[in-house]
mmCIF file of C-alpha atoms in Angstrom:
data_model
loop_
_atom_site.group_PDB
_atom_site.id
_atom_site.type_symbol
_atom_site.label_atom_id
_atom_site.label_comp_id
_atom_site.label_asym_id
_atom_site.label_seq_id
_atom_site.Cartn_x
_atom_site.Cartn_y
_atom_site.Cartn_z
ATOM 1 C CA MET A 14 27.181 24.508 -10.191
ATOM 2 C CA LYS A 15 28.529 24.393 -6.593
ATOM 3 C CA LEU A 16 26.756 22.690 -3.863
ATOM 4 C CA TYR A 17 27.653 23.651 -0.300
ATOM 5 C CA THR A 18 26.713 20.428 1.513
ATOM 6 C CA TYR A 19 27.354 18.285 4.594
ATOM 7 C CA PHE A 20 27.325 14.391 4.001
ATOM 8 C CA ARG A 21 24.701 13.710 6.864
ATOM 9 C CA SER A 22 22.534 16.665 6.376
ATOM 10 C CA SER A 23 19.112 15.320 5.239
ATOM 11 C CA ALA A 24 18.494 18.634 3.385
ATOM 12 C CA SER A 25 21.727 18.420 1.589
ATOM 13 C CA TYR A 26 21.056 14.770 0.768
ATOM 14 C CA ARG A 27 17.651 15.997 -0.866
ATOM 15 C CA ALA A 28 19.626 18.430 -3.100
ATOM 16 C CA ARG A 29 22.107 15.863 -4.088
ATOM 17 C CA ILE A 30 19.556 13.348 -5.198
ATOM 18 C CA ALA A 31 17.682 16.054 -7.210
ATOM 19 C CA LEU A 32 20.979 17.040 -9.041
ATOM 20 C CA ASN A 33 21.742 13.422 -9.778
ATOM 21 C CA LEU A 34 18.149 12.608 -11.019
ATOM 22 C CA LYS A 35 18.586 15.709 -13.350
ATOM 23 C CA GLY A 36 21.786 14.520 -14.570
ATOM 24 C CA LEU A 37 23.585 17.650 -13.646
ATOM 25 C CA ASP A 38 27.293 17.868 -12.894
ATOM 26 C CA TYR A 39 28.115 19.925 -9.723
ATOM 27 C CA GLN A 40 31.131 20.391 -7.512
ATOM 28 C CA ALA A 41 30.484 19.517 -3.726
ATOM 29 C CA LEU A 42 31.927 22.014 -1.299
ATOM 30 C CA PRO A 43 31.597 20.277 2.206
ATOM 31 C CA VAL A 44 30.643 22.383 5.169
ATOM 32 C CA ASP A 45 31.583 20.524 8.362
ATOM 33 C CA LEU A 46 28.660 21.223 10.663
ATOM 34 C CA ARG A 47 30.260 19.288 13.810
ATOM 35 C CA ALA A 48 31.732 21.004 16.679
ATOM 36 C CA PRO A 49 34.321 22.225 17.158
ATOM 37 C CA VAL A 50 34.823 23.074 13.434
ATOM 38 C CA SER A 51 31.247 24.379 13.000
ATOM 39 C CA ALA A 52 32.058 25.939 9.630
ATOM 40 C CA GLN A 53 28.513 27.107 9.128
ATOM 41 C CA ARG A 54 29.030 29.615 11.894
ATOM 42 C CA THR A 55 32.060 31.346 10.608
ATOM 43 C CA GLY A 56 32.047 34.775 9.347
ATOM 44 C CA GLU A 57 33.244 33.506 5.910
ATOM 45 C CA TYR A 58 30.297 31.283 5.505
ATOM 46 C CA LEU A 59 27.621 33.508 7.171
ATOM 47 C CA ALA A 60 28.764 36.286 4.686
ATOM 48 C CA LEU A 61 27.361 33.874 1.930
ATOM 49 C CA ASN A 62 24.485 32.535 3.959
ATOM 50 C CA PRO A 63 23.291 34.520 7.036
ATOM 51 C CA GLU A 64 21.074 31.420 8.037
ATOM 52 C CA GLY A 65 24.081 29.443 8.475
ATOM 53 C CA LEU A 66 22.531 26.437 7.015
ATOM 54 C CA VAL A 67 23.222 23.838 4.270
ATOM 55 C CA PRO A 68 22.644 23.141 1.525
ATOM 56 C CA MET A 69 23.200 26.147 -0.748
ATOM 57 C CA LEU A 70 23.671 26.053 -4.518
ATOM 58 C CA GLN A 71 25.752 28.398 -6.385
ATOM 59 C CA VAL A 72 24.632 28.987 -9.951
ATOM 60 C CA GLY A 73 26.966 31.318 -11.763
ATOM 61 C CA GLY A 74 27.225 34.406 -9.391
ATOM 62 C CA GLU A 75 23.923 33.568 -7.671
ATOM 63 C CA LEU A 76 23.168 31.826 -4.449
ATOM 64 C CA ILE A 77 20.132 29.579 -3.691
ATOM 65 C CA ARG A 78 19.442 28.742 -0.126
ATOM 66 C CA GLN A 79 16.977 26.314 1.379
ATOM 67 C CA SER A 80 16.796 22.632 -0.259
ATOM 68 C CA LEU A 81 13.169 22.833 -1.558
ATOM 69 C CA ALA A 82 13.999 26.234 -3.257
ATOM 70 C CA ILE A 83 16.955 24.469 -4.774
ATOM 71 C CA ILE A 84 14.997 21.637 -5.910
ATOM 72 C CA GLU A 85 12.222 23.691 -7.492
ATOM 73 C CA TYR A 86 14.816 25.791 -9.388
ATOM 74 C CA LEU A 87 16.232 22.592 -10.716
ATOM 75 C CA GLU A 88 12.786 21.378 -11.672
ATOM 76 C CA GLU A 89 12.209 24.632 -13.481
ATOM 77 C CA ALA A 90 15.534 25.193 -15.141
ATOM 78 C CA HIS A 91 15.774 21.348 -15.892
ATOM 79 C CA PRO A 92 12.393 20.000 -16.418
ATOM 80 C CA SER A 93 13.411 16.488 -17.644
ATOM 81 C CA PRO A 94 13.040 14.149 -15.947
ATOM 82 C CA PRO A 95 10.235 15.765 -13.975
ATOM 83 C CA LEU A 96 9.937 15.531 -10.221
ATOM 84 C CA LEU A 97 6.288 16.825 -10.245
ATOM 85 C CA PRO A 98 3.341 15.484 -12.210
ATOM 86 C CA ARG A 99 1.835 17.338 -14.977
ATOM 87 C CA ALA A 100 -1.827 17.351 -13.472
ATOM 88 C CA LEU A 101 -2.372 20.246 -10.924
ATOM 89 C CA LEU A 102 -4.157 18.039 -8.384
ATOM 90 C CA ALA A 103 -1.350 15.454 -8.578
ATOM 91 C CA ARG A 104 1.156 18.151 -8.245
ATOM 92 C CA ALA A 105 -0.635 19.396 -5.190
ATOM 93 C CA GLN A 106 -0.764 15.843 -3.690
ATOM 94 C CA VAL A 107 3.051 15.408 -4.269
ATOM 95 C CA ARG A 108 3.742 18.766 -2.607
ATOM 96 C CA ALA A 109 1.601 17.774 0.402
ATOM 97 C CA LEU A 110 3.539 14.576 1.004
ATOM 98 C CA THR A 111 6.758 16.423 0.487
ATOM 99 C CA TYR A 112 5.925 19.236 2.960
ATOM 100 C CA ALA A 113 4.721 16.697 5.506
ATOM 101 C CA ILE A 114 8.479 15.593 5.507
ATOM 102 C CA ALA A 115 10.384 18.680 4.908
ATOM 103 C CA CYS A 116 8.172 21.142 6.866
ATOM 104 C CA ASP A 117 6.673 19.028 9.802
ATOM 105 C CA ILE A 118 9.046 16.194 10.449
ATOM 106 C CA HIS A 119 12.432 17.495 9.549
ATOM 107 C CA PRO A 120 12.607 20.829 11.315
ATOM 108 C CA LEU A 121 11.821 19.547 14.638
ATOM 109 C CA ASN A 122 14.586 16.937 14.468
ATOM 110 C CA ASN A 123 17.171 19.166 12.865
ATOM 111 C CA LEU A 124 20.737 19.126 14.470
ATOM 112 C CA ARG A 125 20.457 22.719 15.688
ATOM 113 C CA VAL A 126 17.358 21.816 17.467
ATOM 114 C CA LEU A 127 18.639 18.753 19.138
ATOM 115 C CA ASN A 128 21.641 20.750 20.162
ATOM 116 C CA TYR A 129 19.613 23.267 21.732
ATOM 117 C CA LEU A 130 17.678 20.787 23.656
ATOM 118 C CA ARG A 131 20.916 19.468 24.934
ATOM 119 C CA ALA A 132 22.384 22.806 25.817
ATOM 120 C CA PRO A 133 21.388 25.330 26.826
ATOM 121 C CA LEU A 134 18.106 23.641 27.830
ATOM 122 C CA GLY A 135 19.955 20.767 29.658
ATOM 123 C CA HIS A 136 18.065 17.746 28.341
ATOM 124 C CA ALA A 137 19.785 14.307 28.800
ATOM 125 C CA ASP A 138 20.575 12.340 25.690
ATOM 126 C CA ALA A 139 17.773 9.895 26.395
ATOM 127 C CA ASP A 140 15.210 12.842 26.409
ATOM 128 C CA VAL A 141 16.389 14.142 23.286
ATOM 129 C CA ASN A 142 16.315 10.634 21.583
ATOM 130 C CA ALA A 143 12.653 10.291 22.783
ATOM 131 C CA TRP A 144 11.861 13.776 21.304
ATOM 132 C CA TYR A 145 13.279 12.557 17.909
ATOM 133 C CA ALA A 146 11.668 9.198 17.920
ATOM 134 C CA HIS A 147 8.303 10.888 18.992
ATOM 135 C CA TRP A 148 8.154 13.188 15.855
ATOM 136 C CA ILE A 149 9.338 10.522 13.625
ATOM 137 C CA ALA A 150 6.592 8.150 14.757
ATOM 138 C CA ARG A 151 3.894 10.993 14.507
ATOM 139 C CA GLY A 152 4.982 11.775 10.937
ATOM 140 C CA PHE A 153 5.666 8.267 9.471
ATOM 141 C CA THR A 154 2.254 7.034 11.062
ATOM 142 C CA ALA A 155 0.430 9.593 8.951
ATOM 143 C CA LEU A 156 2.669 9.172 5.755
ATOM 144 C CA GLU A 157 2.318 5.323 6.088
ATOM 145 C CA GLN A 158 -1.554 5.558 5.714
ATOM 146 C CA GLU A 159 -1.360 8.186 2.973
ATOM 147 C CA VAL A 160 0.849 6.251 0.621
ATOM 148 C CA ALA A 161 -1.429 3.373 0.876
ATOM 149 C CA HIS A 162 -3.619 5.563 -1.467
ATOM 150 C CA THR A 163 -1.046 7.634 -3.309
ATOM 151 C CA SER A 164 1.494 4.944 -4.324
ATOM 152 C CA ALA A 165 0.568 3.173 -7.442
ATOM 153 C CA ASP A 166 3.230 0.351 -7.113
ATOM 154 C CA GLY A 167 4.318 0.258 -3.650
ATOM 155 C CA ARG A 168 7.877 1.537 -4.767
ATOM 156 C CA HIS A 169 7.264 5.355 -4.967
ATOM 157 C CA MET A 170 5.541 7.662 -2.740
ATOM 158 C CA PHE A 171 3.143 8.893 -5.528
ATOM 159 C CA GLY A 172 2.181 7.126 -8.681
ATOM 160 C CA ASP A 173 4.912 4.923 -10.105
ATOM 161 C CA THR A 174 7.652 7.331 -10.953
ATOM 162 C CA VAL A 175 10.188 9.310 -8.829
ATOM 163 C CA THR A 176 8.745 12.523 -7.438
ATOM 164 C CA LEU A 177 9.680 15.182 -5.159
ATOM 165 C CA ALA A 178 8.262 13.298 -2.199
ATOM 166 C CA ASP A 179 10.649 10.368 -3.060
ATOM 167 C CA VAL A 180 13.552 12.768 -2.919
ATOM 168 C CA CYS A 181 12.475 13.797 0.582
ATOM 169 C CA ILE A 182 11.516 10.513 2.253
ATOM 170 C CA VAL A 183 14.818 8.651 1.656
ATOM 171 C CA PRO A 184 16.959 11.189 3.547
ATOM 172 C CA GLN A 185 14.374 11.183 6.397
ATOM 173 C CA MET A 186 14.432 7.323 6.612
ATOM 174 C CA TYR A 187 18.237 7.375 6.579
ATOM 175 C CA ASN A 188 18.093 9.650 9.569
ATOM 176 C CA ALA A 189 15.558 7.518 11.341
ATOM 177 C CA ARG A 190 17.414 4.360 11.047
ATOM 178 C CA ARG A 191 20.765 6.242 12.135
ATOM 179 C CA GLN A 192 18.849 7.345 15.258
ATOM 180 C CA SER A 193 17.443 3.613 15.831
ATOM 181 C CA CYS A 194 13.835 4.645 15.550
ATOM 182 C CA GLU A 195 11.271 1.807 15.654
ATOM 183 C CA LEU A 196 10.444 1.443 11.865
ATOM 184 C CA ALA A 197 8.552 -1.892 11.883
ATOM 185 C CA PRO A 198 5.177 -0.161 11.819
ATOM 186 C CA TYR A 199 5.780 1.522 8.528
ATOM 187 C CA PRO A 200 6.214 -1.299 5.956
ATOM 188 C CA ARG A 201 5.054 0.786 3.022
ATOM 189 C CA LEU A 202 7.537 3.408 3.611
ATOM 190 C CA ARG A 203 10.318 1.023 4.141
ATOM 191 C CA ALA A 204 9.483 -0.813 0.969
ATOM 192 C CA ILE A 205 9.507 2.425 -0.922
ATOM 193 C CA CYS A 206 12.914 3.486 0.433
ATOM 194 C CA ALA A 207 14.399 0.068 -0.304
ATOM 195 C CA HIS A 208 13.577 0.395 -3.894
ATOM 196 C CA LEU A 209 14.589 4.050 -4.097
ATOM 197 C CA GLU A 210 17.969 3.444 -2.435
ATOM 198 C CA THR A 211 18.808 0.957 -5.362
ATOM 199 C CA LEU A 212 18.428 3.660 -7.839
ATOM 200 C CA PRO A 213 21.923 5.193 -9.206
ATOM 201 C CA ALA A 214 20.871 8.836 -8.304
ATOM 202 C CA PHE A 215 20.157 7.908 -4.882
ATOM 203 C CA VAL A 216 23.179 5.655 -4.387
ATOM 204 C CA ARG A 217 25.495 8.493 -5.548
ATOM 205 C CA ALA A 218 23.842 10.990 -3.206
ATOM 206 C CA ALA A 219 23.942 8.729 -0.082
ATOM 207 C CA PRO A 220 25.967 10.214 2.916
ATOM 208 C CA GLU A 221 28.548 7.279 2.850
ATOM 209 C CA ALA A 222 29.361 8.124 -0.841
ATOM 210 C CA GLN A 223 30.296 11.804 -0.131
ATOM 211 C CA PRO A 224 33.924 13.122 -0.256
ATOM 212 C CA ASP A 225 33.380 14.343 3.628
ATOM 213 C CA ALA A 226 31.975 11.220 4.908
#
């Protein structure tokens, strides 16, 4: 398998964590998203992925786009260890936590959104940073309350084992720290991430550990 990735992309970070948790070997193919390189906008890359996004997983001759689709494929193709509980209601609860991060928080603070706010809309860096912090606060405030009921041990988003929600919260917390967001109001989320970030699969997936860092 080959993973088109960028070291600081939180979506790529999720995919790397999942691949590591599943114990799967893969070849990392870095895609530099930073201007002026902007490799995701080249004709060569767009021919593979018209969305111009990372990550993208190559399995044989097939390409899978979108991080959650990649992770769901890995879950179905390599079910052990599982990232979703067996019980249907529990699975739905894990997905709800996951989507709160991947569908509500992350898209609003994606690099292309932030760049669009700066140019062509012309917002100053202070305004863009305030936008980022606002949506982190809205999302993390809700998640902080939810994990009080869903975490069984204070070290995982749901129950007492690693799930898809854990795969998504660590990259989002990493980005929030990188953007200097105020995180003191979220002690449960911080404790969960502090534990998860010590696990080998998460350590190997960290941005600083990537070849393009």
